[in-house]
XYZ file of C-alpha atoms in Angstrom:
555
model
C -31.196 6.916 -39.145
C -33.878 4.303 -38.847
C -33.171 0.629 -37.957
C -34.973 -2.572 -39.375
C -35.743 -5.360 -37.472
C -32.714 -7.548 -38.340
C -30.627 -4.209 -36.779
C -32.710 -4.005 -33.837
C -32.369 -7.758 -32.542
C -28.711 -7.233 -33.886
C -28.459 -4.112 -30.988
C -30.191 -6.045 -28.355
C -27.365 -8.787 -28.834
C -25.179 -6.125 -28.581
C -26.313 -4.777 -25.173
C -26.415 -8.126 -23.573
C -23.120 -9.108 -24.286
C -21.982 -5.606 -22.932
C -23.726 -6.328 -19.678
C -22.161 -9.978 -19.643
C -18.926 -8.244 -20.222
C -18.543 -10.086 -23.275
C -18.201 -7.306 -25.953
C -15.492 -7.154 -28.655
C -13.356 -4.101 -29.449
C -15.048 -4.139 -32.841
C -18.536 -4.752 -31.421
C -18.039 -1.981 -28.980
C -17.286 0.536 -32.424
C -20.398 -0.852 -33.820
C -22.542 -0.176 -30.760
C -20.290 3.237 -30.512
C -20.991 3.876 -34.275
C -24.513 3.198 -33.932
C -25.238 5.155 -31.137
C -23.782 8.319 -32.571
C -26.293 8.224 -36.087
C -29.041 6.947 -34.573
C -31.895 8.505 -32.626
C -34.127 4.957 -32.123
C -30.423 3.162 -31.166
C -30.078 5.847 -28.611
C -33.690 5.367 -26.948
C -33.172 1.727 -26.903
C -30.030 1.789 -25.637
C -30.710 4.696 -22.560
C -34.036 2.796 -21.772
C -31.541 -0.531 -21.411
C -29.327 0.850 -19.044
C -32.035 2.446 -17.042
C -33.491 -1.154 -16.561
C -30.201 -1.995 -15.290
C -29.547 0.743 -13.032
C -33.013 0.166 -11.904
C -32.421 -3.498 -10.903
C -29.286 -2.397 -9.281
C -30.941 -0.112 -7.350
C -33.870 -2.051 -6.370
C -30.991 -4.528 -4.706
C -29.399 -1.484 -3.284
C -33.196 -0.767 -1.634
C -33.791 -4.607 -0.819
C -29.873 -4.211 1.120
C -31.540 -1.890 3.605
C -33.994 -4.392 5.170
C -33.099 -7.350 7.048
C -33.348 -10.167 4.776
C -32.376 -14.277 5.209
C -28.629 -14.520 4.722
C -29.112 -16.998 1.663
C -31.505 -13.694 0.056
C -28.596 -11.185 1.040
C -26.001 -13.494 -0.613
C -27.436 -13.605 -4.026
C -28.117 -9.623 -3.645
C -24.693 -8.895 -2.512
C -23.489 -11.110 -5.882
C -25.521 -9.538 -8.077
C -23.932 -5.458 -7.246
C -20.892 -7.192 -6.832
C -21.851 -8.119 -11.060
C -23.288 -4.904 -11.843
C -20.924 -2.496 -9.947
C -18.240 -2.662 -12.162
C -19.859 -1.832 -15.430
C -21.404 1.194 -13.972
C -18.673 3.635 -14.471
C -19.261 2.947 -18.090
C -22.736 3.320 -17.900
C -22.499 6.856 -16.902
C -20.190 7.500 -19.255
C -22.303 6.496 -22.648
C -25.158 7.907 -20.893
C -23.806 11.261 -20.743
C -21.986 10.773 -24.387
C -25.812 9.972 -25.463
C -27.616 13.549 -23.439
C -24.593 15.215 -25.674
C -25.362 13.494 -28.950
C -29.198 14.186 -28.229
C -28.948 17.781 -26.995
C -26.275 19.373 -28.181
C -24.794 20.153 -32.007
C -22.344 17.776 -33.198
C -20.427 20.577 -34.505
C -19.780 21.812 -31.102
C -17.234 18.529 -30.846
C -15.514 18.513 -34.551
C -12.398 18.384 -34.383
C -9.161 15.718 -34.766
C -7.362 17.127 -31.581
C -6.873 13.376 -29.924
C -6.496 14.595 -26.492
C -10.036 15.941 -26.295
C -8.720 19.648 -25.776
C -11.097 21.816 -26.945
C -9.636 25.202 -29.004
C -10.100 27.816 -26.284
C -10.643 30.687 -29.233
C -14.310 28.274 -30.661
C -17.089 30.594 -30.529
C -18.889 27.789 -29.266
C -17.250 27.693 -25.961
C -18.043 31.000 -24.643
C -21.965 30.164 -25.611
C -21.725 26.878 -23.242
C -19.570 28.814 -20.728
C -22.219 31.435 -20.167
C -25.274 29.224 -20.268
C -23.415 27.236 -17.996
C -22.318 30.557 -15.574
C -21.653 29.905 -12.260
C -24.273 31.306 -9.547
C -23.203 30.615 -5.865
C -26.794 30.772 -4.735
C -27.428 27.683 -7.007
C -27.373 23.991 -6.410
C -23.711 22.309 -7.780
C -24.784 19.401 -8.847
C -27.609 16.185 -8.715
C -27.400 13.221 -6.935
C -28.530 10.934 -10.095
C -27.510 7.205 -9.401
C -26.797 5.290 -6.199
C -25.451 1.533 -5.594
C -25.281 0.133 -2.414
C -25.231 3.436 -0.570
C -24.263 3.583 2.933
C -23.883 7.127 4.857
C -20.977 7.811 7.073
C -22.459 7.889 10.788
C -20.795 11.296 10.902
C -22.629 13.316 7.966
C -25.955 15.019 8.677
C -25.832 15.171 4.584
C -27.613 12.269 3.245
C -29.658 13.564 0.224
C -32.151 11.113 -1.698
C -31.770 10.171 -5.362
C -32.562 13.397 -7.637
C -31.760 15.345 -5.175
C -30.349 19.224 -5.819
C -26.341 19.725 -4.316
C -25.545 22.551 -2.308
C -21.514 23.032 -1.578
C -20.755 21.082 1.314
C -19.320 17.890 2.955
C -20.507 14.686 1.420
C -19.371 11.573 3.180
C -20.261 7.794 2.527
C -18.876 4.641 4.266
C -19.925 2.001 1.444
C -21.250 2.006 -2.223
C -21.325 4.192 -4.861
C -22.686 7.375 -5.579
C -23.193 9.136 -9.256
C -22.800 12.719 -9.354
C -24.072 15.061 -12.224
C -22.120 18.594 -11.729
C -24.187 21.666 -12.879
C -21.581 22.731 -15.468
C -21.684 19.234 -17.075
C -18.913 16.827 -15.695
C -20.269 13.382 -14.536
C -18.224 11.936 -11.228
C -18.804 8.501 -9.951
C -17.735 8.153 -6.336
C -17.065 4.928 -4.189
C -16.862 4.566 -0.535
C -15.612 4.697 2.216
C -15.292 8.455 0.811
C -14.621 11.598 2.714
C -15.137 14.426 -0.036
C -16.472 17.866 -0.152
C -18.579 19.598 -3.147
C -16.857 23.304 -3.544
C -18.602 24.924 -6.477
C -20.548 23.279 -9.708
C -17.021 22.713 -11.452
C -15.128 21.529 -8.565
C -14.834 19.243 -5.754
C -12.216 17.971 -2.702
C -11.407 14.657 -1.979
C -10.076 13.775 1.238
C -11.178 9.786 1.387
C -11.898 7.390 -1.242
C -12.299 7.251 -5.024
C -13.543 9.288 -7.910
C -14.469 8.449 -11.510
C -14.802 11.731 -14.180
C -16.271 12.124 -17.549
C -15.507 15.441 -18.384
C -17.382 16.877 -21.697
C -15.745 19.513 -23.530
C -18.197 22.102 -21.741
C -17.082 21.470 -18.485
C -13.487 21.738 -19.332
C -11.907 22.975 -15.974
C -13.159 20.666 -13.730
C -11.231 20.099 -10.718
C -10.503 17.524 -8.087
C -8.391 19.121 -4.986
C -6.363 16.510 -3.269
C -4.316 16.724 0.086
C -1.185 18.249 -1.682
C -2.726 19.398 -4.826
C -4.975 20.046 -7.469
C -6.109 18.079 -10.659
C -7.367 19.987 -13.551
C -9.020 18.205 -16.335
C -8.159 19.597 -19.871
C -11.003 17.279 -21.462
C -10.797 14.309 -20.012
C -12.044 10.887 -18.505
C -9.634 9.966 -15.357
C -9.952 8.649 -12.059
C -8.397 9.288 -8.246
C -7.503 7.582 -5.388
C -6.807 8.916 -2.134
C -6.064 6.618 0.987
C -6.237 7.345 4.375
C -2.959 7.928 5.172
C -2.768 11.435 2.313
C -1.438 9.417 -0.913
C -2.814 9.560 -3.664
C -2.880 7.738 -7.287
C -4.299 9.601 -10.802
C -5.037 7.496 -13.646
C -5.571 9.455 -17.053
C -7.844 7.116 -19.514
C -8.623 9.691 -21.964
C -7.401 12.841 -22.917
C -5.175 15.153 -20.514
C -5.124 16.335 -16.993
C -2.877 18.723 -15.288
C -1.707 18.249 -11.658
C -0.230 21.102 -9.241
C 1.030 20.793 -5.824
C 3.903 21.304 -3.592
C 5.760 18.480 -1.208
C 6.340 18.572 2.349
C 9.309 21.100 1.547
C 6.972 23.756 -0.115
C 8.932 22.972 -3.665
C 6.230 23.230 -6.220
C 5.463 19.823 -8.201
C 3.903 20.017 -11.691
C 2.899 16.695 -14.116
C 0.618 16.979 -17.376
C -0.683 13.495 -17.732
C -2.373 12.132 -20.929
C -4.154 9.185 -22.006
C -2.698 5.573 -20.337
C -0.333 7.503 -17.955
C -0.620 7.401 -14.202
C 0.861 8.694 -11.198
C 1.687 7.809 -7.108
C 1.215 10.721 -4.768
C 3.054 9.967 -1.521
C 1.974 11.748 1.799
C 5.363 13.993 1.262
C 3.600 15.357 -1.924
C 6.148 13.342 -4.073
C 5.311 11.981 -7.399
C 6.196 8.808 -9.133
C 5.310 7.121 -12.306
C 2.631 4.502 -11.930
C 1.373 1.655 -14.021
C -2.233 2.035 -15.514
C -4.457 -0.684 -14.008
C -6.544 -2.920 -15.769
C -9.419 -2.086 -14.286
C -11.348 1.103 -13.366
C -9.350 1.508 -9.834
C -7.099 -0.485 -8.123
C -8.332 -4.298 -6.809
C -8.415 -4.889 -3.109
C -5.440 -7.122 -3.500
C -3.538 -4.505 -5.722
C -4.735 -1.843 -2.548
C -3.675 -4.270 -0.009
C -0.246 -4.692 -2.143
C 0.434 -1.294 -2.544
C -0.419 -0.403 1.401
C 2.011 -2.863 2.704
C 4.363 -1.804 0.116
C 4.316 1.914 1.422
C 4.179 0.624 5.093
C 7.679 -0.996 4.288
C 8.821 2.102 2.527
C 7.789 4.304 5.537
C 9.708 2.280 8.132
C 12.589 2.105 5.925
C 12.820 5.885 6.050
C 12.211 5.819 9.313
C 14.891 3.031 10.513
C 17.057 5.864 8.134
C 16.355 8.675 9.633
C 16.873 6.839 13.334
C 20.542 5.737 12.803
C 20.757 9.606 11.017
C 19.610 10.895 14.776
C 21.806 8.582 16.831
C 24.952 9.672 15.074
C 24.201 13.239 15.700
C 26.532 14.638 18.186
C 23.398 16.815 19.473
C 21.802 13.991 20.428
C 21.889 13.163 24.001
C 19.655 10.526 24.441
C 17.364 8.399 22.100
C 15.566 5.327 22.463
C 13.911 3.786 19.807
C 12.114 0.707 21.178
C 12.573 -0.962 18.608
C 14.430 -4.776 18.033
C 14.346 -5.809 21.897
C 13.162 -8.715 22.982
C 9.868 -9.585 25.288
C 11.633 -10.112 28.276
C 14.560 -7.821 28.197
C 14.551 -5.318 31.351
C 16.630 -2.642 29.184
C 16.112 0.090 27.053
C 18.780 0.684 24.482
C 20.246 3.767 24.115
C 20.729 4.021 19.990
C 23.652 6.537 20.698
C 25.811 4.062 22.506
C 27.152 6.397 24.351
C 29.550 5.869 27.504
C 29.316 1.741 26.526
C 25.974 1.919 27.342
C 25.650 4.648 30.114
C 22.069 6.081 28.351
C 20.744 2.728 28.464
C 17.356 2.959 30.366
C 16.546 0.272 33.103
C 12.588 -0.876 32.924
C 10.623 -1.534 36.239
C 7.276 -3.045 35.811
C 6.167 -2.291 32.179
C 5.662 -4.953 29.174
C 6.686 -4.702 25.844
C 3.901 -4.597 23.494
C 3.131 -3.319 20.027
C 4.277 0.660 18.691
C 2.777 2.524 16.291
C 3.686 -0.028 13.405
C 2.676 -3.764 12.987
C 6.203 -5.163 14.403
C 7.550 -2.664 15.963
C 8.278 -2.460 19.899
C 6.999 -0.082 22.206
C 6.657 0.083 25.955
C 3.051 -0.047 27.932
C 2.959 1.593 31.532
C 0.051 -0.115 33.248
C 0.912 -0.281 36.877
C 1.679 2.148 39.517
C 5.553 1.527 39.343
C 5.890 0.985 36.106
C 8.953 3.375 34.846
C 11.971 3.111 33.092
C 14.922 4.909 35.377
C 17.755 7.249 32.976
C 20.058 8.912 33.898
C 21.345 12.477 31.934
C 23.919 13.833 33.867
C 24.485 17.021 32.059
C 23.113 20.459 32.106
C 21.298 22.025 29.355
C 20.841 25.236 28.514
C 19.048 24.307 25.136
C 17.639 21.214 24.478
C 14.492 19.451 22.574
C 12.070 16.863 24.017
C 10.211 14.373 21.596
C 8.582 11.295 22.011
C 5.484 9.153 20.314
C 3.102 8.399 22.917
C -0.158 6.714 23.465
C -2.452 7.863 26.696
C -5.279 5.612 27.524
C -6.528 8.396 30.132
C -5.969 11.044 32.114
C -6.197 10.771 36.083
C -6.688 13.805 38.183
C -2.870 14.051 38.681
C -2.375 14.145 34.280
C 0.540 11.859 32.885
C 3.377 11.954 32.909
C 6.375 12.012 30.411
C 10.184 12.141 32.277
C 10.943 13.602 35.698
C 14.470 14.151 37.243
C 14.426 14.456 40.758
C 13.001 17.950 42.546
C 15.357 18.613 44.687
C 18.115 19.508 41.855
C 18.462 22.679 40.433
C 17.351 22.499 36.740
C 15.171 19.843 37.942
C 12.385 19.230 35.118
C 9.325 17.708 34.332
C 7.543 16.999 31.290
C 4.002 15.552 31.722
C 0.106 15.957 30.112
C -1.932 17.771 33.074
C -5.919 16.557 34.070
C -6.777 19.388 31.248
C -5.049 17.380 28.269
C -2.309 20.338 28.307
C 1.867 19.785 27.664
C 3.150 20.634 30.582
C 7.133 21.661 31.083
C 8.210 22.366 34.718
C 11.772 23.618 35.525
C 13.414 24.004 39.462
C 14.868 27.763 39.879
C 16.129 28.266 43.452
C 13.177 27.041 45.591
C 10.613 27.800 43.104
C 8.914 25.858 40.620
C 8.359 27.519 36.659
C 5.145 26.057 34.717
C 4.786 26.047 30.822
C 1.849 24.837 29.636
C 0.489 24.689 26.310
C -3.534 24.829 25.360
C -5.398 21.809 25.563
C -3.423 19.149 23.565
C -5.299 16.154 24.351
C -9.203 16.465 23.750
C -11.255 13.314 24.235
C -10.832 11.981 20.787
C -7.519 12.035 20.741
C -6.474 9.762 23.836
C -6.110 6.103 22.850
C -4.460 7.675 19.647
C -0.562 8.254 18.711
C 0.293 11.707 18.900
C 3.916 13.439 18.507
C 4.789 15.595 21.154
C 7.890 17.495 20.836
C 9.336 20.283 23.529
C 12.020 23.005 23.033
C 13.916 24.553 25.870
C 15.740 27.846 25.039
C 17.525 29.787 27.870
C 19.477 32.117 25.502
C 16.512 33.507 24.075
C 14.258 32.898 26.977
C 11.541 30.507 24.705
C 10.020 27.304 25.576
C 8.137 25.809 22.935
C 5.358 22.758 22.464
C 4.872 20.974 19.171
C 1.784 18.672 18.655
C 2.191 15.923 15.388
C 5.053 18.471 14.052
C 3.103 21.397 14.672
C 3.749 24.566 16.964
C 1.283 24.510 19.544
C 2.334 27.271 21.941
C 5.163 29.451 23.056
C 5.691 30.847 26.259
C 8.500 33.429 27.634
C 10.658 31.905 30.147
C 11.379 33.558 33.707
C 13.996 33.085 35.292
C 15.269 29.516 34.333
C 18.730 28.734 32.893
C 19.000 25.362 32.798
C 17.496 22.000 32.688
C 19.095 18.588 33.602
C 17.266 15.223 33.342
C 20.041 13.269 36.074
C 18.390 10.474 38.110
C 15.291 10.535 35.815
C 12.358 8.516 35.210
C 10.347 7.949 32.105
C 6.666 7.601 32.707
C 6.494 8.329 36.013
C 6.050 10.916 38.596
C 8.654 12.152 41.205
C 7.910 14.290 44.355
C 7.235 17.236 42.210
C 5.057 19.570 44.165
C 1.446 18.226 43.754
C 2.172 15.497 42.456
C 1.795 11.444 43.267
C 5.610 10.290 43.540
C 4.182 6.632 42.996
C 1.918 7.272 39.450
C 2.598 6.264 36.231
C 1.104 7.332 33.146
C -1.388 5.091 31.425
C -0.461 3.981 27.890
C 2.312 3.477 25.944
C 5.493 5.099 24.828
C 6.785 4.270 21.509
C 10.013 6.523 20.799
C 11.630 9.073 23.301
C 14.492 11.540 22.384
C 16.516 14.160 23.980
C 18.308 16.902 22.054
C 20.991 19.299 22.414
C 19.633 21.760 20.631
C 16.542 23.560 19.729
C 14.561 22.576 17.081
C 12.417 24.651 14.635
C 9.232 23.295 13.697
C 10.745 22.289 9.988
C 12.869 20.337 11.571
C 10.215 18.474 14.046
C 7.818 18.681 11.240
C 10.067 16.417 9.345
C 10.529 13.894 11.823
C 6.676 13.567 12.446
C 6.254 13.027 8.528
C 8.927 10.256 8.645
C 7.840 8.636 11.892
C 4.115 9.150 11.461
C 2.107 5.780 11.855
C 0.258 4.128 8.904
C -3.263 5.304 8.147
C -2.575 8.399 10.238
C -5.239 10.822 9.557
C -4.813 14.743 10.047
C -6.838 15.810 12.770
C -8.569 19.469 12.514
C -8.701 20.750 16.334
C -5.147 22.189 15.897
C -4.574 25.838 15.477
C-alpha cells in the first residue's frame, strides 16, 4: 500500500503529535493501522524515530563533557522530554522489524492474551532458527539514554555492541537491550542485573521494560524470590534495594514462581492491567496498575516510606512477642527513651525493673531506622553495667550492632566479670572474628568463628546472634540470620552474665579492662534457650534495616 501526498503530510502530523504526547486513542489506531499495510508508512515512520533516538543520544554524548550549567539545563530537560516515550519507541520499532521480516501469518490468531498455540508449525521453525548456542553473544546493546556505568562494573560495552552472559550494572539512564531470541528489554538505572542466556536475564537492582514477540515466548526475568515467565507479553519490573519487588502486566500474560521466607511455594498468573507487590519475605499482594510506564519518584518515595512503616510495625510486634516470652532473660530494645535518660529499659520488666541496664558515658543517637534509638560507645568508659544473675546452661546471644573499627584488642560485645565461674565474653577480635569465651576452673575456652567482619562491612549494621549449648556440647555463631560456624565445646557447662557490662571489656586475660568498643549498639537480647537458625533467620528478616542489601562474602 502506497500513500499520496495528502496521506503522507497526514502521517507526519501524526508522528509529531506522538512525540508531543498529544495522540488520540483513535489517532494512535490510525498510525497502528497504517503501519501494519504499509511498507512507505513503515520507512517513514522507523527513519522518524531514529531521528529522535539520535537527538536523544547526541544529548546523552553532549552529558559527558563539561558544559555551562545554563547548556546542561536545557539538555537535562530535553531527556527528561524524550525519556519517557522511549519505551514505546522500542516497542513499535520491534512490532515494525516483525511486520517487515516476518509472515503475518506467523501472528493470526484471536487469542487476546498474545499466547501463541504451542502445537503451530510455525513455532518450532522460529524456535530452531532461533536455537540457543552458549558460545554465542545473548543479546545487542542497541539504544542508550543518559548512560552512566556503575563505578563497580568492568562491563561497559559501546552502542551495537555483541552481549556475552554476564553482570551488567548502570548507576543512571537507560539502556535498550535486543535479546538474541527476539525479546526487546529496556532497562533504567541505578540497575544491578545480570544477562544469563539469550532468553533470560536476573535482576537484582532497578527496572526493566519487555516486549516479548511471540518467538521469544519464554523469556524470563529472575528476581530475588522468584522467577517471571512471559507467556507473550509486554510487562515491566521493579526491584528496590531492599529485595521487593513490583510486576506490572500491560499486555498479555506472565507467570510468576517463587517461594517466601518459609520455603512455601508462591504461584500468580497475571494478565493484561493486573499487577503485583513482592515483599522481601517473598509475599505477594495485589497492586494497582500505574499510569505510567513505572512508578513516579513520588509514588517510589510513597511506597518506600510506606514499607518502612510496615517493617517497624512488624518489628515493634515481634518485640513485645519476645519480651513476653518466658525464655527471655534479658532484652533491650533501645527504643522510646529519651536523650538524656542514663537507663536502659529492660522490655521484660522483670523483678520491677531488676534487668534494667545503667549507661556510663555513651549518647543516644540514631539505630538502624530513621527514629529509632540506639546507643553510640565513643569513649573509653563508655558501657552500660547489667546484671544476669542466673546460670545458663543454654542460652542465645543477639544483638544489632554497628563497629566503626577494630583496635588491636577487637570489640567488644558483653563481659561478666573473670573471676566467676561461667564467666563469659562475647566480643569481635582484631581479625573481624565472633568471639565467645567461657571461665572453666582456671582456664579460659575460646570459640571463634571465621572472619565475620571484612573491611566493607564495618560502619554497616550487621546481626550477630550466639548459641550456647552445654547438653549437646555446641556453640554456634550466626551472621544477618545465617550460620556462620560451629564449634564443639570442651569442657564448659555453664555461662552466667552477673555483674556484666555491655560494650566494654573486663580483665579478661589479654584484654584492656578500660576499652570500649567503637560504634553503636542498636538491640541486645539474651535467651534461655537455643535457637536454630529458622528461628534467628526470622528475627533478622523482621528487624533488618531499610535498604539492607544481601552481602555475598558469607558461606
Amino acid at each position: 500500500m502506497s500513500l499520496n501526498d495528502l496521506e503522507i503530510i497526514e502521517l507526519y502530523e501524526l508522528l509529531d503529535r506522538l512525540v508531543e504526547r498529544n495522540l488520540s486513542h483513535e489517532q494512535k489506531r490510525r498510525l497502528e493501522d497504517w503501519l501494519s499495510k504499509s511498507a512507505e508508512a513503515r520507512r517513514i515512520y522507523v527513519s522518524f524515530v531514529d531521528m529522535s533516538v539520535s537527538l536523544s543520544s547526541y544529548a546523552d554524548e553532549s552529558l559527558s563533557v563539561k558544559e555551562e550549567p545554563e547548556n546542561r539545563s536545557q539538555i537535562v530537560k530535553f531527556i527528561n522530554f524524550i525519556q519517557p516515550w522511549l519505551p514505546m519507541a522500542a516497542v513499535l520499532v520491534v512490532g515494525v522489524y516483525l511486520y517487515s521480516n516476518l509472515s503475518l501469518s506467523s501472528f493470526s490468531g484471536n487469542d487476546p492474551s498474545g499466547v501463541v498455540d504451542q502445537k503451530s508449525s510455525s513455532v518450532p521453525e522460529y524456535q530452531n532458527f532461533y536455537r540457543p548456542d552458549r558460545a554465542s553473544p545473548v543479546a545487542v546493546l542497541t539504544k542508550s539514554v543518559g548512560l552512566q556505568w556503575s563505578s563497580n562494573t568492568n562491563n561497559r560495552p559501546e552502542l551495537g555492541s555483541a552481549l556475552e552472559p554476564g553482570v551488567f550494572e548502570i548507576e543512571r539512564g537507560m539502556a535498550q537491550l535486543e535479546f538474541m531470541q527476539g525479546a526487546t528489554a529496556i532497562l533504567e538505572g541505578p540497575a544491578d542485573a545480570e544477562l544469563i542466556n539469550d532468553n533470560a536475564v536476573s535482576i537484582k537492582l532497578g527496572k526493566l521494560r519487555a516486549h516479548v514477540p511471540k518467538v521469544a515466548i519464554g523469556f524470563s526475568v529472575d528476581l530475588p524470590m522468584g522467577r517471571v515467565v512471559d507467556l507473550g507479553t509486554d510487562f515491566g519490573v521493579a526491584v528496590h534495594p531492599e529485595g521487593s519487588a513490583e510486576v506490572f502486566v500491560y499486555r498479555g500474560k506472565v507467570q510468576y514462581k517463587g517461594v517466601d521466607f518459609e520455603g512455601n511455594e508462591v504461584f500468580n498468573e497475571l494478565s493484561a492491567g493486573e499487577a503485583i507487590y513482592l515483599d522481601s519475605f517473598g509475599i505477594s499482594t495485589p497492586l494497582d496498575m500505574p499510569s505510567g510506564n513505572f512508578l513516579g519518584t513520588a509514588d517510589l518515595a510513597f511506597r518506600s516510606l510506606e514499607n518502612a512503616h510496615r517493617r517497624r510495625s512488624a518489628w515493634m510486634k515481634k518485640s513485645k512477642e519476645l519480651a513476653a516470652d518466658p525464655n527471655t532473660l534479658l532484652y533491650y530494645g533501645f527504643d522510646g527513651h529519651d536523650s538524656w535518660s542514663r537507663v536502659v529499659r529492660d522490655e521484660t520488666n522483670r523483678a520491677n525493673g531488676a534487668g534494667d541496664g545503667a549507661v556510663i558515658g555513651c549518647n543516644w543517637t540514631e539505630g538502624r531506622w530513621p527514629g529509632k534509638g540506639a546507643l553510640e560507645f565513643a569513649q573509653d568508659n563508655d558501657r552500660v553495667c547489667l546484671n544476669l544473675n542466673k546460670s545458663l546452661r543454654q542460652a542465645t546471644l543477639v544483638a544489632w550492632v554497628r563497629l566503626n573499627g577494630l583496635g588491636a584488642d577487637g570489640a567488644p560485645l558483653v563481659f561478666s566479670k573473670p573471676h566467676l565461674d561461667g564467666a563469659v565474653g562475647w566480643s569481635v577480635n582484631s581479625s573481624g572474628k565472633l568471639v565467645l569465651e567461657v571461665k572453666t576452673s582456671n582456664l579460659i575456652e575460646t570459640y571463634e568463628s571465621a572472619v565475620a567482619f571484612p573491611p566493607d562491612r564495618l560502619g554497616k549494621w550487621v546481626h550477630l546472634a550466639t548459641s550456647f549449648d552445654a547438653e549437646k556440647k555446641w556453640v554456634n555463631h550466626f551472621i544477618n540470620g545465617r550460620s556462620f560456624s560451629r564449634e564443639k565445646i570442651n569442657q564448659a557447662n555453664s555461662i552466667s552474665l552477673k555483674k556484666g557490662l555491655l560494650g566494654h571489656f573486663q580483665a579478661f586475660p589479654d584484654r584492656n579492662p578500660k576499652l570500649s568498643l567503637r560504634g553503636s549498639i542498636d538491640e541486645f537480647a539474651i535467651f534461655a534457650s537455643v535457637w536454630d537458625e529458622g528461628t534467628i533467620r526470622e528475627l533478622f528478616e523482621v528487624g533488618r534495616p531499610q535498604g539492607f542489601k544481601p552481602e555475598h562474602h558469607l558461606p
